[in-house]
PDB file of C-alpha atoms in Angstrom:
ATOM      1  CA  MET A1424     -75.345  69.443  -2.986  1.00  0.00           C
ATOM      2  CA  ILE A1425     -73.081  67.309  -5.105  1.00  0.00           C
ATOM      3  CA  ARG A1426     -74.819  64.795  -7.253  1.00  0.00           C
ATOM      4  CA  ALA A1427     -73.311  61.630  -8.414  1.00  0.00           C
ATOM      5  CA  GLN A1428     -73.149  61.322 -12.128  1.00  0.00           C
ATOM      6  CA  SER A1429     -75.047  58.305 -13.315  1.00  0.00           C
ATOM      7  CA  SER A1430     -73.544  56.303 -16.110  1.00  0.00           C
ATOM      8  CA  PRO A1431     -75.513  56.057 -19.314  1.00  0.00           C
ATOM      9  CA  PRO A1432     -77.697  52.928 -19.590  1.00  0.00           C
ATOM     10  CA  ALA A1433     -76.103  50.046 -21.350  1.00  0.00           C
ATOM     11  CA  ARG A1434     -76.877  49.806 -24.938  1.00  0.00           C
ATOM     12  CA  PRO A1435     -78.775  46.625 -25.615  1.00  0.00           C
ATOM     13  CA  GLU A1436     -76.543  45.701 -28.643  1.00  0.00           C
ATOM     14  CA  ARG A1437     -73.455  46.046 -26.466  1.00  0.00           C
ATOM     15  CA  THR A1438     -75.001  43.881 -23.757  1.00  0.00           C
ATOM     16  CA  THR A1439     -76.019  41.276 -26.258  1.00  0.00           C
ATOM     17  CA  THR A1440     -72.575  41.317 -27.778  1.00  0.00           C
ATOM     18  CA  GLU A1441     -70.883  40.766 -24.418  1.00  0.00           C
ATOM     19  CA  ALA A1442     -73.393  38.045 -23.371  1.00  0.00           C
ATOM     20  CA  LEU A1443     -72.857  36.322 -26.743  1.00  0.00           C
ATOM     21  CA  ALA A1444     -69.085  36.390 -26.357  1.00  0.00           C
ATOM     22  CA  ALA A1445     -69.353  35.053 -22.742  1.00  0.00           C
ATOM     23  CA  ALA A1446     -71.842  32.386 -23.812  1.00  0.00           C
ATOM     24  CA  GLN A1447     -69.456  31.294 -26.533  1.00  0.00           C
ATOM     25  CA  ALA A1448     -66.573  31.059 -24.040  1.00  0.00           C
ATOM     26  CA  ALA A1449     -68.807  29.071 -21.697  1.00  0.00           C
ATOM     27  CA  LEU A1450     -69.797  26.868 -24.608  1.00  0.00           C
ATOM     28  CA  ALA A1451     -66.104  26.165 -25.415  1.00  0.00           C
ATOM     29  CA  ALA A1452     -65.496  25.338 -21.694  1.00  0.00           C
ATOM     30  CA  GLU A1453     -68.348  22.839 -21.783  1.00  0.00           C
ATOM     31  CA  HIS A1454     -66.897  21.234 -24.995  1.00  0.00           C
ATOM     32  CA  ALA A1455     -63.618  20.891 -23.209  1.00  0.00           C
ATOM     33  CA  ALA A1456     -65.340  19.549 -20.078  1.00  0.00           C
ATOM     34  CA  VAL A1457     -67.224  16.854 -22.039  1.00  0.00           C
ATOM     35  CA  TYR A1458     -63.860  15.782 -23.477  1.00  0.00           C
ATOM     36  CA  GLY A1459     -62.110  15.901 -20.172  1.00  0.00           C
ATOM     37  CA  TYR A1460     -64.731  13.836 -18.445  1.00  0.00           C
ATOM     38  CA  GLY A1461     -64.293  11.209 -21.110  1.00  0.00           C
ATOM     39  CA  VAL A1462     -60.768  10.864 -19.819  1.00  0.00           C
ATOM     40  CA  VAL A1463     -61.826  11.147 -16.221  1.00  0.00           C
ATOM     41  CA  GLY A1464     -64.597   8.475 -16.727  1.00  0.00           C
ATOM     42  CA  ALA A1465     -62.255   6.134 -18.462  1.00  0.00           C
ATOM     43  CA  ARG A1466     -59.739   6.181 -15.584  1.00  0.00           C
ATOM     44  CA  ALA A1467     -62.026   6.637 -12.540  1.00  0.00           C
ATOM     45  CA  ALA A1468     -62.941   3.655 -10.457  1.00  0.00           C
ATOM     46  CA  GLY A1469     -65.664   2.832  -7.885  1.00  0.00           C
ATOM     47  CA  PRO A1470     -67.824   5.706  -6.677  1.00  0.00           C
ATOM     48  CA  ARG A1471     -65.617   8.205  -8.587  1.00  0.00           C
ATOM     49  CA  ALA A1472     -66.620   6.464 -11.872  1.00  0.00           C
ATOM     50  CA  ASN A1473     -70.326   7.228 -10.995  1.00  0.00           C
ATOM     51  CA  GLU A1474     -69.497  10.900 -10.177  1.00  0.00           C
ATOM     52  CA  ALA A1475     -67.617  11.112 -13.439  1.00  0.00           C
ATOM     53  CA  ARG A1476     -70.668   9.765 -15.398  1.00  0.00           C
ATOM     54  CA  GLU A1477     -73.020  12.062 -13.674  1.00  0.00           C
ATOM     55  CA  ALA A1478     -70.765  15.146 -14.320  1.00  0.00           C
ATOM     56  CA  TYR A1479     -70.324  14.043 -17.941  1.00  0.00           C
ATOM     57  CA  GLY A1480     -74.159  14.087 -18.337  1.00  0.00           C
ATOM     58  CA  VAL A1481     -74.463  17.532 -16.682  1.00  0.00           C
ATOM     59  CA  HIS A1482     -71.818  18.993 -18.997  1.00  0.00           C
ATOM     60  CA  LEU A1483     -73.475  17.470 -22.101  1.00  0.00           C
ATOM     61  CA  GLY A1484     -76.812  19.089 -21.035  1.00  0.00           C
ATOM     62  CA  ARG A1485     -75.217  22.442 -20.370  1.00  0.00           C
ATOM     63  CA  ARG A1486     -73.325  22.302 -23.645  1.00  0.00           C
ATOM     64  CA  ASP A1487     -76.544  21.658 -25.456  1.00  0.00           C
ATOM     65  CA  GLY A1488     -78.358  24.443 -23.597  1.00  0.00           C
ATOM     66  CA  LEU A1489     -75.539  26.894 -24.462  1.00  0.00           C
ATOM     67  CA  THR A1490     -75.648  25.918 -28.106  1.00  0.00           C
ATOM     68  CA  ARG A1491     -79.279  26.967 -28.148  1.00  0.00           C
ATOM     69  CA  THR A1492     -78.487  30.060 -26.212  1.00  0.00           C
ATOM     70  CA  VAL A1493     -75.791  31.201 -28.587  1.00  0.00           C
ATOM     71  CA  ARG A1494     -78.276  30.759 -31.464  1.00  0.00           C
ATOM     72  CA  GLU A1495     -80.869  32.778 -29.518  1.00  0.00           C
ATOM     73  CA  LEU A1496     -78.447  35.532 -29.073  1.00  0.00           C
ATOM     74  CA  GLY A1497     -77.836  35.612 -32.796  1.00  0.00           C
ATOM     75  CA  GLY A1498     -74.536  33.694 -32.938  1.00  0.00           C
ATOM     76  CA  VAL A1499     -73.200  30.578 -34.527  1.00  0.00           C
ATOM     77  CA  PRO A1500     -72.263  28.091 -31.845  1.00  0.00           C
ATOM     78  CA  ARG A1501     -68.542  27.397 -31.583  1.00  0.00           C
ATOM     79  CA  PRO A1502     -67.903  23.741 -32.537  1.00  0.00           C
ATOM     80  CA  ALA A1503     -65.916  21.327 -30.340  1.00  0.00           C
ATOM     81  CA  GLU A1504     -62.286  20.709 -31.124  1.00  0.00           C
ATOM     82  CA  ALA A1505     -61.285  17.261 -32.364  1.00  0.00           C
ATOM     83  CA  ALA A1506     -59.215  16.823 -29.179  1.00  0.00           C
ATOM     84  CA  TYR A1507     -58.043  18.901 -26.235  1.00  0.00           C
ATOM     85  CA  ALA A1508     -54.601  19.055 -24.580  1.00  0.00           C
ATOM     86  CA  LEU A1509     -54.803  17.908 -20.975  1.00  0.00           C
ATOM     87  CA  PRO A1510     -53.161  20.196 -18.482  1.00  0.00           C
ATOM     88  CA  PHE A1511     -51.012  17.289 -17.198  1.00  0.00           C
ATOM     89  CA  GLU A1512     -50.558  13.620 -17.568  1.00  0.00           C
ATOM     90  CA  VAL A1513     -53.286  11.467 -15.906  1.00  0.00           C
ATOM     91  CA  ARG A1514     -51.740   8.290 -14.416  1.00  0.00           C
ATOM     92  CA  THR A1515     -53.014   7.847 -10.901  1.00  0.00           C
ATOM     93  CA  PRO A1516     -56.356   8.093  -9.113  1.00  0.00           C
ATOM     94  CA  ALA A1517     -55.117  11.365  -7.617  1.00  0.00           C
ATOM     95  CA  ASP A1518     -54.439  12.765 -11.145  1.00  0.00           C
ATOM     96  CA  VAL A1519     -57.995  11.798 -12.171  1.00  0.00           C
ATOM     97  CA  GLU A1520     -59.410  13.747  -9.236  1.00  0.00           C
ATOM     98  CA  ARG A1521     -57.040  16.642  -9.923  1.00  0.00           C
ATOM     99  CA  LEU A1522     -58.113  16.727 -13.557  1.00  0.00           C
ATOM    100  CA  ALA A1523     -61.836  16.691 -12.705  1.00  0.00           C
ATOM    101  CA  ALA A1524     -61.317  19.579 -10.247  1.00  0.00           C
ATOM    102  CA  GLU A1525     -59.401  21.456 -12.880  1.00  0.00           C
ATOM    103  CA  ILE A1526     -62.177  20.986 -15.438  1.00  0.00           C
ATOM    104  CA  GLU A1527     -64.759  22.265 -12.960  1.00  0.00           C
ATOM    105  CA  ASP A1528     -62.537  25.331 -12.091  1.00  0.00           C
ATOM    106  CA  ARG A1529     -62.281  26.230 -15.672  1.00  0.00           C
ATOM    107  CA  VAL A1530     -65.967  25.895 -16.215  1.00  0.00           C
ATOM    108  CA  ALA A1531     -66.670  27.991 -13.189  1.00  0.00           C
ATOM    109  CA  GLY A1532     -64.432  30.682 -14.582  1.00  0.00           C
ATOM    110  CA  ALA A1533     -66.314  30.671 -17.809  1.00  0.00           C
ATOM    111  CA  TYR A1534     -69.607  30.921 -16.013  1.00  0.00           C
ATOM    112  CA  SER A1535     -68.353  33.593 -13.785  1.00  0.00           C
ATOM    113  CA  ASP A1536     -67.751  35.699 -16.909  1.00  0.00           C
ATOM    114  CA  LEU A1537     -71.238  34.833 -18.246  1.00  0.00           C
ATOM    115  CA  VAL A1538     -72.837  35.921 -14.945  1.00  0.00           C
ATOM    116  CA  ARG A1539     -71.158  39.297 -15.264  1.00  0.00           C
ATOM    117  CA  ALA A1540     -72.204  39.733 -18.952  1.00  0.00           C
ATOM    118  CA  ALA A1541     -75.740  38.335 -19.042  1.00  0.00           C
ATOM    119  CA  GLN A1542     -79.021  39.572 -17.675  1.00  0.00           C
ATOM    120  CA  GLY A1543     -82.327  37.900 -16.628  1.00  0.00           C
ATOM    121  CA  PRO A1544     -82.817  34.145 -16.975  1.00  0.00           C
ATOM    122  CA  LEU A1545     -79.436  33.644 -18.598  1.00  0.00           C
ATOM    123  CA  ARG A1546     -77.669  35.267 -15.756  1.00  0.00           C
ATOM    124  CA  ARG A1547     -79.513  33.025 -13.265  1.00  0.00           C
ATOM    125  CA  GLU A1548     -78.647  29.887 -15.331  1.00  0.00           C
ATOM    126  CA  ALA A1549     -74.994  31.024 -15.494  1.00  0.00           C
ATOM    127  CA  ALA A1550     -75.046  31.575 -11.681  1.00  0.00           C
ATOM    128  CA  ASP A1551     -76.529  28.090 -11.115  1.00  0.00           C
ATOM    129  CA  ALA A1552     -73.920  26.512 -13.447  1.00  0.00           C
ATOM    130  CA  LEU A1553     -71.077  28.373 -11.587  1.00  0.00           C
ATOM    131  CA  SER A1554     -72.384  27.155  -8.212  1.00  0.00           C
ATOM    132  CA  GLN A1555     -72.682  23.605  -9.372  1.00  0.00           C
ATOM    133  CA  ALA A1556     -69.265  23.579 -10.910  1.00  0.00           C
ATOM    134  CA  ALA A1557     -67.819  24.873  -7.681  1.00  0.00           C
ATOM    135  CA  VAL A1558     -69.593  22.142  -5.679  1.00  0.00           C
ATOM    136  CA  ARG A1559     -68.289  19.491  -8.066  1.00  0.00           C
ATOM    137  CA  ALA A1560     -64.786  20.896  -7.827  1.00  0.00           C
ATOM    138  CA  ALA A1561     -64.885  20.838  -4.115  1.00  0.00           C
ATOM    139  CA  ARG A1562     -66.031  17.217  -4.151  1.00  0.00           C
ATOM    140  CA  TRP A1563     -63.280  16.181  -6.426  1.00  0.00           C
ATOM    141  CA  ARG A1564     -60.650  18.223  -4.584  1.00  0.00           C
ATOM    142  CA  GLY A1565     -61.964  17.417  -1.132  1.00  0.00           C
ATOM    143  CA  VAL A1566     -62.102  21.099  -0.278  1.00  0.00           C
ATOM    144  CA  GLY A1567     -63.776  24.311  -1.631  1.00  0.00           C
ATOM    145  CA  VAL A1568     -62.336  27.668  -2.692  1.00  0.00           C
ATOM    146  CA  ALA A1569     -63.564  30.983  -1.467  1.00  0.00           C
ATOM    147  CA  PHE A1570     -64.406  32.535  -4.753  1.00  0.00           C
ATOM    148  CA  PRO A1571     -64.944  30.004  -7.523  1.00  0.00           C
ATOM    149  CA  GLY A1572     -64.244  31.219 -10.975  1.00  0.00           C
ATOM    150  CA  LEU A1573     -61.782  33.820  -9.930  1.00  0.00           C
ATOM    151  CA  ALA A1574     -58.700  31.596 -10.040  1.00  0.00           C
ATOM    152  CA  GLU A1575     -59.390  30.757 -13.684  1.00  0.00           C
ATOM    153  CA  ARG A1576     -59.871  34.485 -14.536  1.00  0.00           C
ATOM    154  CA  SER A1577     -56.598  35.477 -12.959  1.00  0.00           C
ATOM    155  CA  ASP A1578     -54.747  32.636 -14.779  1.00  0.00           C
ATOM    156  CA  ARG A1579     -56.220  33.941 -18.083  1.00  0.00           C
ATOM    157  CA  ALA A1580     -55.070  37.446 -17.332  1.00  0.00           C
ATOM    158  CA  ARG A1581     -51.559  36.265 -16.733  1.00  0.00           C
ATOM    159  CA  HIS A1582     -51.441  34.356 -19.983  1.00  0.00           C
ATOM    160  CA  SER A1583     -52.952  37.167 -22.119  1.00  0.00           C
TER     161      SER A1583
END
């Protein structure tokens, strides 16, 4: 009988290092999301302004939670940049919606990586954040995507 070779168990320090790197990347995505929703909120009108305010609050909370997580994992939380370059000029209500969807897609990509790197409660929190970002992106876009977070990862791979 042929036996499958089992891979050696993951070393805790390697797992922690990967989780820390992914948490730092998710923190950076949340910093950018907070900045981006400042732009979205300033230019959104009507019910979309309320959605922008709500999303802004969610991202502030996630950012603060990730700051604590990075510290718990033994890291120094990555600070926010002074400003972030927007992926395109935001002039119309359609641009506002497209920017919000783009923000959520990028956040979903970062949380997808954190889901893969983390374990236990952190993994569940990252999965929840990924799911919530995908729902917000679908609301802004008007349609969902089959595998949220994957488009962002393939874009990063092309630019690496």
